[in-house]
Short mmCIF file of C-alpha atoms in Angstrom, two decimals:
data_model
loop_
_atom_site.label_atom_id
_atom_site.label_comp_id
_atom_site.label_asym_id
_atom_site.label_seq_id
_atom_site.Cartn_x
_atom_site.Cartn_y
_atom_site.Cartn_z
CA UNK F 1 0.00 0.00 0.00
CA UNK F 2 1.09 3.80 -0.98
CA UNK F 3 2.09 5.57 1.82
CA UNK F 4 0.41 8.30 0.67
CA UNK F 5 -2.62 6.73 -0.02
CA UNK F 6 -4.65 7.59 3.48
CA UNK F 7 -3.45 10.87 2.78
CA UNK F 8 -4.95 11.25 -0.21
CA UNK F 9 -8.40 10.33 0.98
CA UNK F 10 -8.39 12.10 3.96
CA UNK F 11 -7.91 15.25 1.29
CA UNK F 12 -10.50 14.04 -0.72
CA UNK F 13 -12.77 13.13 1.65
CA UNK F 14 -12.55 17.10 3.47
CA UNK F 15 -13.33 18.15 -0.09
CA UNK F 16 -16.07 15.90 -0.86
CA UNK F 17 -17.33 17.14 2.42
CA UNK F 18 -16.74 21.01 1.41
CA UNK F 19 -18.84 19.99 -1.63
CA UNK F 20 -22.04 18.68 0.53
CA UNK F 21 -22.13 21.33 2.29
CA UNK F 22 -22.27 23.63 -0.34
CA UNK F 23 -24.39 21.62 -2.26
CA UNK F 24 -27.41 20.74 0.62
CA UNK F 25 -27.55 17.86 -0.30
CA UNK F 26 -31.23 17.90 1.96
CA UNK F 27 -32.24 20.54 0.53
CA UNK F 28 -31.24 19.34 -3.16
CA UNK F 29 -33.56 15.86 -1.89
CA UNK F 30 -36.40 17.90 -1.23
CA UNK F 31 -36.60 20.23 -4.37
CA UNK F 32 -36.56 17.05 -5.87
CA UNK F 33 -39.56 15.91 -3.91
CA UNK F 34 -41.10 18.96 -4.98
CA UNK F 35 -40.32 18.95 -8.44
CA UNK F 36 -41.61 15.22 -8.55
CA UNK F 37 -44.58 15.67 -7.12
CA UNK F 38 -45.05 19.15 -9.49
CA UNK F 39 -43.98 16.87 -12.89
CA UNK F 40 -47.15 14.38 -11.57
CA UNK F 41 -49.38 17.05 -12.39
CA UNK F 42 -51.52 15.79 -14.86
CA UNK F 43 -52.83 19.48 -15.97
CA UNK F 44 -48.88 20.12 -16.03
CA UNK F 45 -48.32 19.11 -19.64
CA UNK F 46 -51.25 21.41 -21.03
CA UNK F 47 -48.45 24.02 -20.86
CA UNK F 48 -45.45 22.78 -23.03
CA UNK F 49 -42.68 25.51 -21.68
CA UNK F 50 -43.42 25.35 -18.32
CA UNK F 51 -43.77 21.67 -18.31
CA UNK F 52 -40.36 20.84 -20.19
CA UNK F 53 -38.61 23.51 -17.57
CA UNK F 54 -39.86 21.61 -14.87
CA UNK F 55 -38.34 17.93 -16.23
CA UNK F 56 -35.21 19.37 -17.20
CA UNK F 57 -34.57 21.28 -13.59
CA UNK F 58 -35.59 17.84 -12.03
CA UNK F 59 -33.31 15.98 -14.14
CA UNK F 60 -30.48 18.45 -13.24
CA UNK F 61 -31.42 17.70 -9.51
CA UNK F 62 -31.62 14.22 -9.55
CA UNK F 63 -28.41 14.68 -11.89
CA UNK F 64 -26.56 16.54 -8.67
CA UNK F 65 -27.56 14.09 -6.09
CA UNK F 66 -26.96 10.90 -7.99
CA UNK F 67 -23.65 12.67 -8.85
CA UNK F 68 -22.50 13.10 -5.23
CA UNK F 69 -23.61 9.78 -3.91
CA UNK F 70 -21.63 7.89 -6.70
CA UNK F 71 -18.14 10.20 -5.44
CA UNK F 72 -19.35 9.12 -2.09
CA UNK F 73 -19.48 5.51 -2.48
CA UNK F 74 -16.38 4.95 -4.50
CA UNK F 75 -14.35 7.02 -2.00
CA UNK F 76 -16.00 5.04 0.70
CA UNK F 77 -14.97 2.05 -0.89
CA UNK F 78 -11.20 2.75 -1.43
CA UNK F 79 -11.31 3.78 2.04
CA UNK F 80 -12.51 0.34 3.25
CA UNK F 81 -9.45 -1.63 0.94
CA UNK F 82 -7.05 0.40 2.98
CA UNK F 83 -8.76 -0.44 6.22
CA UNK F 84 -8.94 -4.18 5.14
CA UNK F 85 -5.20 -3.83 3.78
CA UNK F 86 -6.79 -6.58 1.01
CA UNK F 87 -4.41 -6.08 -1.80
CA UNK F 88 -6.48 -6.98 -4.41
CA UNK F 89 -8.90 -4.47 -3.57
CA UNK F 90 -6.08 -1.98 -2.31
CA UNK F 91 -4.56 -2.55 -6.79
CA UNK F 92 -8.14 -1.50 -7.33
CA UNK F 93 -8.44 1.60 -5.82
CA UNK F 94 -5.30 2.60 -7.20
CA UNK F 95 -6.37 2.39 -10.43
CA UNK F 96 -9.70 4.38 -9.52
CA UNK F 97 -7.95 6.73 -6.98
CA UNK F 98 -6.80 9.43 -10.26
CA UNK F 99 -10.08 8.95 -12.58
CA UNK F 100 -11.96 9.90 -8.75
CA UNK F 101 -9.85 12.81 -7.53
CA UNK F 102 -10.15 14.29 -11.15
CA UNK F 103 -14.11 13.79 -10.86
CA UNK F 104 -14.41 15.23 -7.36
CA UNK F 105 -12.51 18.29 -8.70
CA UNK F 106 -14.90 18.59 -11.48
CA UNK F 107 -17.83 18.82 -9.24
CA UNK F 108 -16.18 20.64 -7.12
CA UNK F 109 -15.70 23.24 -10.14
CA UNK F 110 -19.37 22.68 -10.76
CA UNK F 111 -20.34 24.13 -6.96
CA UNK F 112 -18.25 27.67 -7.89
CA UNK F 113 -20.91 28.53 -10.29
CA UNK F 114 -23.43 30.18 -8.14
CA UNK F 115 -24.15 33.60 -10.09
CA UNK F 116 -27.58 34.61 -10.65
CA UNK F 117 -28.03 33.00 -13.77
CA UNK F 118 -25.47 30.35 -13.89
CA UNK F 119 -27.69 27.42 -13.74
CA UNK F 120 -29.18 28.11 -16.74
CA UNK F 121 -29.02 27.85 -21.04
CA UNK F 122 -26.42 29.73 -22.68
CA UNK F 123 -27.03 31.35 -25.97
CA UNK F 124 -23.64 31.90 -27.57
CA UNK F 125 -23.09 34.36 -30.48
CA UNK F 126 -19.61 34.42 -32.36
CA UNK F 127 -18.93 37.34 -34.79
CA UNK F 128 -15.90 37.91 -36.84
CA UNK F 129 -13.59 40.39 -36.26
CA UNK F 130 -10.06 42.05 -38.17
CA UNK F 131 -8.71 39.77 -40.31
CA UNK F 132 -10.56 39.45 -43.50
CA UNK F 133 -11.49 36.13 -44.53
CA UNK F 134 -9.28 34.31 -42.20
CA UNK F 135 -11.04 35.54 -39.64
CA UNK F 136 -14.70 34.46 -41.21
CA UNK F 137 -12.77 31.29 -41.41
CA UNK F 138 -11.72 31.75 -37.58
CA UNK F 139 -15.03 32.13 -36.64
CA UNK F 140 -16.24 29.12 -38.70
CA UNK F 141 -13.83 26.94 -36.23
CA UNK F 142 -15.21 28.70 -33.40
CA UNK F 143 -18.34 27.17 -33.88
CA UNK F 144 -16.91 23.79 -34.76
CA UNK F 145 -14.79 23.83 -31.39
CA UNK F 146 -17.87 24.69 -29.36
CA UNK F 147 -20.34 22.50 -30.64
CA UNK F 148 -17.57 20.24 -30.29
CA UNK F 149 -17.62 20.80 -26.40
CA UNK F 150 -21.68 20.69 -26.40
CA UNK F 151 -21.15 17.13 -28.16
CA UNK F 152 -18.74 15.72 -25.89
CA UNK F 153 -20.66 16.42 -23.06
CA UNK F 154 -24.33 15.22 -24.23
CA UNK F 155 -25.41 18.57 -24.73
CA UNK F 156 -28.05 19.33 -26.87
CA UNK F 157 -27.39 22.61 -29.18
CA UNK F 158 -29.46 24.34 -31.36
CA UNK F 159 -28.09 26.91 -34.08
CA UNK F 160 -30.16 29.77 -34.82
CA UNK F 161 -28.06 31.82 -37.26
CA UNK F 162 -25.14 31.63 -39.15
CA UNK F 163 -24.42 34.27 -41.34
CA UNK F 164 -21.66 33.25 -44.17
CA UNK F 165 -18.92 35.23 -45.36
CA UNK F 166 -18.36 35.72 -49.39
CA UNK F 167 -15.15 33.22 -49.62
CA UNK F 168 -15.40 31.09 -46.60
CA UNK F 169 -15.72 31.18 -43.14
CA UNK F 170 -18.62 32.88 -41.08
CA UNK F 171 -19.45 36.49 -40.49
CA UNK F 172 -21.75 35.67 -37.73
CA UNK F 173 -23.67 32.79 -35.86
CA UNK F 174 -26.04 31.97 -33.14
CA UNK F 175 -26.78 28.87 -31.06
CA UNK F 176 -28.08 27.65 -27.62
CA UNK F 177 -26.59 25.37 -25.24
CA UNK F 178 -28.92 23.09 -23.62
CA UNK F 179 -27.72 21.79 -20.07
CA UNK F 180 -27.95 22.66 -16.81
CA UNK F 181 -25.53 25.63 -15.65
CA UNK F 182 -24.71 26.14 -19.40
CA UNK F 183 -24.23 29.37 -19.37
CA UNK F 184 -22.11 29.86 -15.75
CA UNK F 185 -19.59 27.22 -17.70
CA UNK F 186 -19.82 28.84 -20.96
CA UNK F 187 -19.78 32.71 -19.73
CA UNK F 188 -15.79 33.29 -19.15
CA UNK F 189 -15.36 32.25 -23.00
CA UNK F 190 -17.04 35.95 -23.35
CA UNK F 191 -14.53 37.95 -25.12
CA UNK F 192 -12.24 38.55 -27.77
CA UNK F 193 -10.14 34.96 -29.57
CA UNK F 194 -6.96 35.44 -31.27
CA UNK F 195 -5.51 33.25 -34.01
CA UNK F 196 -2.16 33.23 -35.36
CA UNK F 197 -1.86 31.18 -38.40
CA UNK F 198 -0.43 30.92 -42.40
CA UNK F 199 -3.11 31.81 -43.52
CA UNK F 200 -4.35 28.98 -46.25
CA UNK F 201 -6.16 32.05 -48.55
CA UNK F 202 -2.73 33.63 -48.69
CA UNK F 203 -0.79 32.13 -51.77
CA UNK F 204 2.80 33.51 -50.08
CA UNK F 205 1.68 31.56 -47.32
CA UNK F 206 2.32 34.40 -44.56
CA UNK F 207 1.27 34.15 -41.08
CA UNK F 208 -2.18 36.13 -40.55
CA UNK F 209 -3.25 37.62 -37.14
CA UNK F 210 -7.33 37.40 -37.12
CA UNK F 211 -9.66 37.80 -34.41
CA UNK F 212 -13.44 36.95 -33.38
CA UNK F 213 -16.09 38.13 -30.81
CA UNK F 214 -17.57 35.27 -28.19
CA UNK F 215 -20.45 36.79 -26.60
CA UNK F 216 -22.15 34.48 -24.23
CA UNK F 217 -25.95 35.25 -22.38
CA UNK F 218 -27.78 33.11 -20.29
CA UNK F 219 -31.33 32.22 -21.69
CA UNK F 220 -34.42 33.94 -20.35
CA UNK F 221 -37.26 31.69 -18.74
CA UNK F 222 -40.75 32.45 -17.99
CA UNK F 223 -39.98 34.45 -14.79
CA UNK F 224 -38.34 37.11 -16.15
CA UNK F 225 -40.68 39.57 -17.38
CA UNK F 226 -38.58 40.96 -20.05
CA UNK F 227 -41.44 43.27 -21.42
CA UNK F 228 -41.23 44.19 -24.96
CA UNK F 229 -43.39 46.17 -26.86
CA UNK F 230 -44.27 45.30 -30.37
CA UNK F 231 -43.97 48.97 -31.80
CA UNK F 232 -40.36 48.76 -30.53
CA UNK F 233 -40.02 46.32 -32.75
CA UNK F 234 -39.06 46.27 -36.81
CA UNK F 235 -39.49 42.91 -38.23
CA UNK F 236 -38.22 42.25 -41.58
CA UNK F 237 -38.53 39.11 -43.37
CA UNK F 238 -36.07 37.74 -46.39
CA UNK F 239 -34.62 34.55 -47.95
CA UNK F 240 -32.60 31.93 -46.36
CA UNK F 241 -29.15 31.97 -47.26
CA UNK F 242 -26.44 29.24 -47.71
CA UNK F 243 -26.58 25.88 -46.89
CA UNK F 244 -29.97 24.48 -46.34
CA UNK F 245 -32.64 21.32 -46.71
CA UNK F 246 -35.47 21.04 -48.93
CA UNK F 247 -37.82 24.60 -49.06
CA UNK F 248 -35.82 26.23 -47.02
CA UNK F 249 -33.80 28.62 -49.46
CA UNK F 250 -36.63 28.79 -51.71
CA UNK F 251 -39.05 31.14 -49.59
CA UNK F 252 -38.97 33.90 -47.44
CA UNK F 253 -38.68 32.24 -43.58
CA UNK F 254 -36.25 34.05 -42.42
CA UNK F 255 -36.30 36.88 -39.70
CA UNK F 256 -34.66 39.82 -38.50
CA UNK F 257 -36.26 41.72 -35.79
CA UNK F 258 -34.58 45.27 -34.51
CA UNK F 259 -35.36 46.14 -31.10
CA UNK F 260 -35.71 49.69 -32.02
CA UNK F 261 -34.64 51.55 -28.07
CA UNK F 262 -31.14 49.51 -28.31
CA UNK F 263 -30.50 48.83 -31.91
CA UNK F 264 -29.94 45.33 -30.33
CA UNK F 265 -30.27 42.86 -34.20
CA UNK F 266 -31.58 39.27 -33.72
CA UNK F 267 -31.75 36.86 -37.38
CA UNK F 268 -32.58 33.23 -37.35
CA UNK F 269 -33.09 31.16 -41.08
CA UNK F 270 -32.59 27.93 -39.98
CA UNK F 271 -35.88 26.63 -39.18
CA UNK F 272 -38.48 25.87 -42.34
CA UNK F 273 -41.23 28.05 -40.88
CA UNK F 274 -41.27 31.54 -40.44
CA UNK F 275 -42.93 31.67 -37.59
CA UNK F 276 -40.76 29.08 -36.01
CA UNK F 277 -37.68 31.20 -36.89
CA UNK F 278 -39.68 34.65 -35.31
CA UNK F 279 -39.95 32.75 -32.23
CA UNK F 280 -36.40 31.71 -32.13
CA UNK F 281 -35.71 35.34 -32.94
CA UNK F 282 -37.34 36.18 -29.96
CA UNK F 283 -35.23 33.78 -27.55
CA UNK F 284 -32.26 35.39 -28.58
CA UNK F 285 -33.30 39.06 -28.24
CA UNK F 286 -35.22 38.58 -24.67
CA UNK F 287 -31.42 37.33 -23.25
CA UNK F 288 -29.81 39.74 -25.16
CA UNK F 289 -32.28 42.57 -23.34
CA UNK F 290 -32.18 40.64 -19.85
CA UNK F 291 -28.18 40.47 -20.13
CA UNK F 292 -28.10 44.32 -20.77
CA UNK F 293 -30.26 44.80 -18.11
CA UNK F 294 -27.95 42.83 -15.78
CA UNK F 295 -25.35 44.51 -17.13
CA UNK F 296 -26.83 48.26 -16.41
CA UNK F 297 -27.33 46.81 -12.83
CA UNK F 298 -23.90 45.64 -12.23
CA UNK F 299 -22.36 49.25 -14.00
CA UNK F 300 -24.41 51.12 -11.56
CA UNK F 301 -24.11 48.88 -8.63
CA UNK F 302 -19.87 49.41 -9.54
CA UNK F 303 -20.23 53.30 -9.68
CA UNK F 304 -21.81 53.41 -6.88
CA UNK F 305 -19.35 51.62 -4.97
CA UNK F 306 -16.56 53.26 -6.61
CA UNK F 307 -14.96 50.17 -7.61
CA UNK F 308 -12.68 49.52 -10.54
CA UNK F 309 -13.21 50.05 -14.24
CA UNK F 310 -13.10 47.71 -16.71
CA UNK F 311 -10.59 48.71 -18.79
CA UNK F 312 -9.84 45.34 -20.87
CA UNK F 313 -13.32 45.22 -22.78
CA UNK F 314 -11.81 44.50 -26.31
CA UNK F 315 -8.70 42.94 -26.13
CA UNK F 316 -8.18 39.38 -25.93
CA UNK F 317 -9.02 36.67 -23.86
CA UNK F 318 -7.15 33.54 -25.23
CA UNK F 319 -4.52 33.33 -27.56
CA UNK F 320 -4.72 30.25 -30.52
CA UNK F 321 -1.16 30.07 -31.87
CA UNK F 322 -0.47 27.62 -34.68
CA UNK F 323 2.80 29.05 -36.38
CA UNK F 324 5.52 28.94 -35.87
CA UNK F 325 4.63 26.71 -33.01
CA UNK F 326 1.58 25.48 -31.64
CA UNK F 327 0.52 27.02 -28.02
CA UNK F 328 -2.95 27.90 -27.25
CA UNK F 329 -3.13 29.95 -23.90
CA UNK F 330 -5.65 31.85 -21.64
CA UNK F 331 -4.48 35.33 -20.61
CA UNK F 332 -6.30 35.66 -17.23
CA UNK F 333 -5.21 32.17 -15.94
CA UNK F 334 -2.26 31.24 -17.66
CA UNK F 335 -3.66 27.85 -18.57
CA UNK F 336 -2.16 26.46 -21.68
CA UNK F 337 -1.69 23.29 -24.09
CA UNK F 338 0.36 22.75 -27.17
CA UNK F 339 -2.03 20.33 -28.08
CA UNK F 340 -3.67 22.83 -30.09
CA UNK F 341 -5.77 20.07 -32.29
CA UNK F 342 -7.59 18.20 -29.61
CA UNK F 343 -8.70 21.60 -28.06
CA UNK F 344 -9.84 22.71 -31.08
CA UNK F 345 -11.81 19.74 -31.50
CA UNK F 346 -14.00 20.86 -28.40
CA UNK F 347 -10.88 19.78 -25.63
CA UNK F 348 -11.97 22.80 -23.59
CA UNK F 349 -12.90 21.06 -20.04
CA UNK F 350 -9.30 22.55 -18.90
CA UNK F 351 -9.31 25.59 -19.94
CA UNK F 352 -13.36 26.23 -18.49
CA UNK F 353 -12.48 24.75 -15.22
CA UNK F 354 -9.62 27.01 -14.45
CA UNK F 355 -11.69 30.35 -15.59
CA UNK F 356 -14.10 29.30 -13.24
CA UNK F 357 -11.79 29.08 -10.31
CA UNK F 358 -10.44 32.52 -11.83
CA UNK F 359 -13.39 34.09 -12.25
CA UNK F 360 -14.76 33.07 -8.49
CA UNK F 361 -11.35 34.13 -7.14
CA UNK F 362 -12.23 37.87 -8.53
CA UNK F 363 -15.35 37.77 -7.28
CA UNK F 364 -14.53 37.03 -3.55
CA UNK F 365 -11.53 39.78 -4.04
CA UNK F 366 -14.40 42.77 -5.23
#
């Protein structure tokens, strides 16, 4: 037996016990209760929203608890080899000792995100920025890499928009991450990405600098009154462009609504229907109002205070290097990987995790 092996659980076992104690873990059982007893409702289903919100917030319960019990045992049980000093069960837990502490740490990541609308969807939009058509084409991978993420995970995504560029790439797109505390994981990747690359559109193959916008909201729900009025609204309907199934390049579906007070934009042409693509529209510009609001509320709530300005809005976040070596790193943590291709394949877990910690770390320090 490892020396350091009752060591190591007593350390995991005081943070598995930090983790229950944030998480309630009575409290957690009886919101489940609750939400059981509110998803037996036979009337419940006669409204679609409110009924799908309530299965998905039970799942995510039932999701947390089930979670937490399963660290429990298996830490439990290592801890009982080591008392029984049985070595076939002691060359067992060794082997499940590293895949453990790595999944403690990971819920332990998951019990940072506590913001007032971490728990829910994220709506992610991605616009291209200097750079031309490599950066179109950066944004293109930006998408890729995320729904990537979504994939890995068992998220379900849905794309709303994407807006292509006249040689390749994307000017613009819009999608929604559906999973419980999408949006407190997805929300440090808000921000400026920088690629350095030789640029394959360049026939004297020099390196290009190009850059595009993440900008991540959390989805509204049906508490949160975001009031619009329809003569605030402009509404203009067109064809579907690019790629696209049967019918739906060849009439006008899609939508772009201005909100008229904020100039805030919202399109969406990937549904068949234009009235399915209106409502879609509608998602995306009620977060897009509720995460201005928030953000009025927090810019107010910081003047008030006097506390610092933010004086980095526009520069970049993460760096994506892939000449004349390969090094993709995150400015505010420091985390980094030369492993450029699996993170670009949706690899992200690392990066997310530490701006997390990061990000919670600021927060106690305001």
């Amino acid at each position: 037996m490892a020396a350091d092996l009752p060591e190591e659980i007593k350390q995991l076992d005081a943070t598995l016990s930090g983790i229950e104690s944030v998480l309630d873990l009575d409290g957690l059982r009886s919101r489940a209760d609750g939400l059981e007893r509110e998803a037996a409702d036979p009337d419940l289903w006669s409204d679609q929203d409110r009924a799908q919100a309530v299965t998905r917030r039970l799942s995510a319960v039932r999701g947390d608890i089930t979670r937490f019990e399963g660290l429990r045992r298996r830490l439990d049980n290592i801890d009982a080899a080591v008392l029984l000093e049985d070595e076939e069960l002691l060359a067992e837990a060794a082997v499940d000792l590293p895949a453990l502490t790595a999944d403690i740490a990971a819920l332990e990541v998951r019990t940072l995100l506590s913001g007032e609308f971490d728990e829910r969807d994220a709506i992610v939009q991605l616009s291209a920025g200097a750079g031309g058509v490599d950066a179109a084409d950066w944004t293109a991978m930006l998408l890729r890499m995320y729904l990537r993420w979504a994939e890995r995970h068992g998220y379900a995504t849905e794309v709303f928009d994407t807006s292509e560029a006249e040689e390749a790439g994307l000017k613009s797109a819009t999608f929604q991450v559906k999973a419980p505390y999408a949006y407190g994981t997805l929300r440090s990747e808000h921000g400026v990405h920088r690629l350095v690359r030789i640029s394959p559109f360049d026939n004297q193959n020099r390196r290009q600098t190009s850059f595009a916008g993440v900008e991540v909201t959390p989805a509204v729900e049906l508490s949160d009154h975001v009031d619009i009025d329809d003569k605030e609204l402009r509404i203009d309907i067109f064809r579907s462009s690019g790629p696209g199934g049967q019918g739906v390049n060849t009439t006008d579906s899609a939508v772009r609504i201005t909100h008229l007070p904020t100039n805030i934009v919202v399109t969406c042409q990937n549904e068949r229907s234009q009235l399915q693509n209106k409502a879609a529209a509608m998602i995306v510009l009620q977060a897009k109002l509720l995460e201005r609001r928030r953000a009025e509320e927090a810019a107010e709530k910081q003047r008030l205070t006097g506390g610092p300005q933010d004086v980095s809005f526009g520069s970049q976040i993460r760096n994506y290097v892939l000449h004349p070596y390969q090094l993709v790193k995150d400015l505010r943590t420091g985390t980094e990987t030369s492993n450029t291709g699996s993170l670009l394949d949706g690899d992200l877990d690392d990066f997310i995790d530490a701006e997390i910690r990061w990000r919670r770390a600021a927060e106690t320090q305001a």
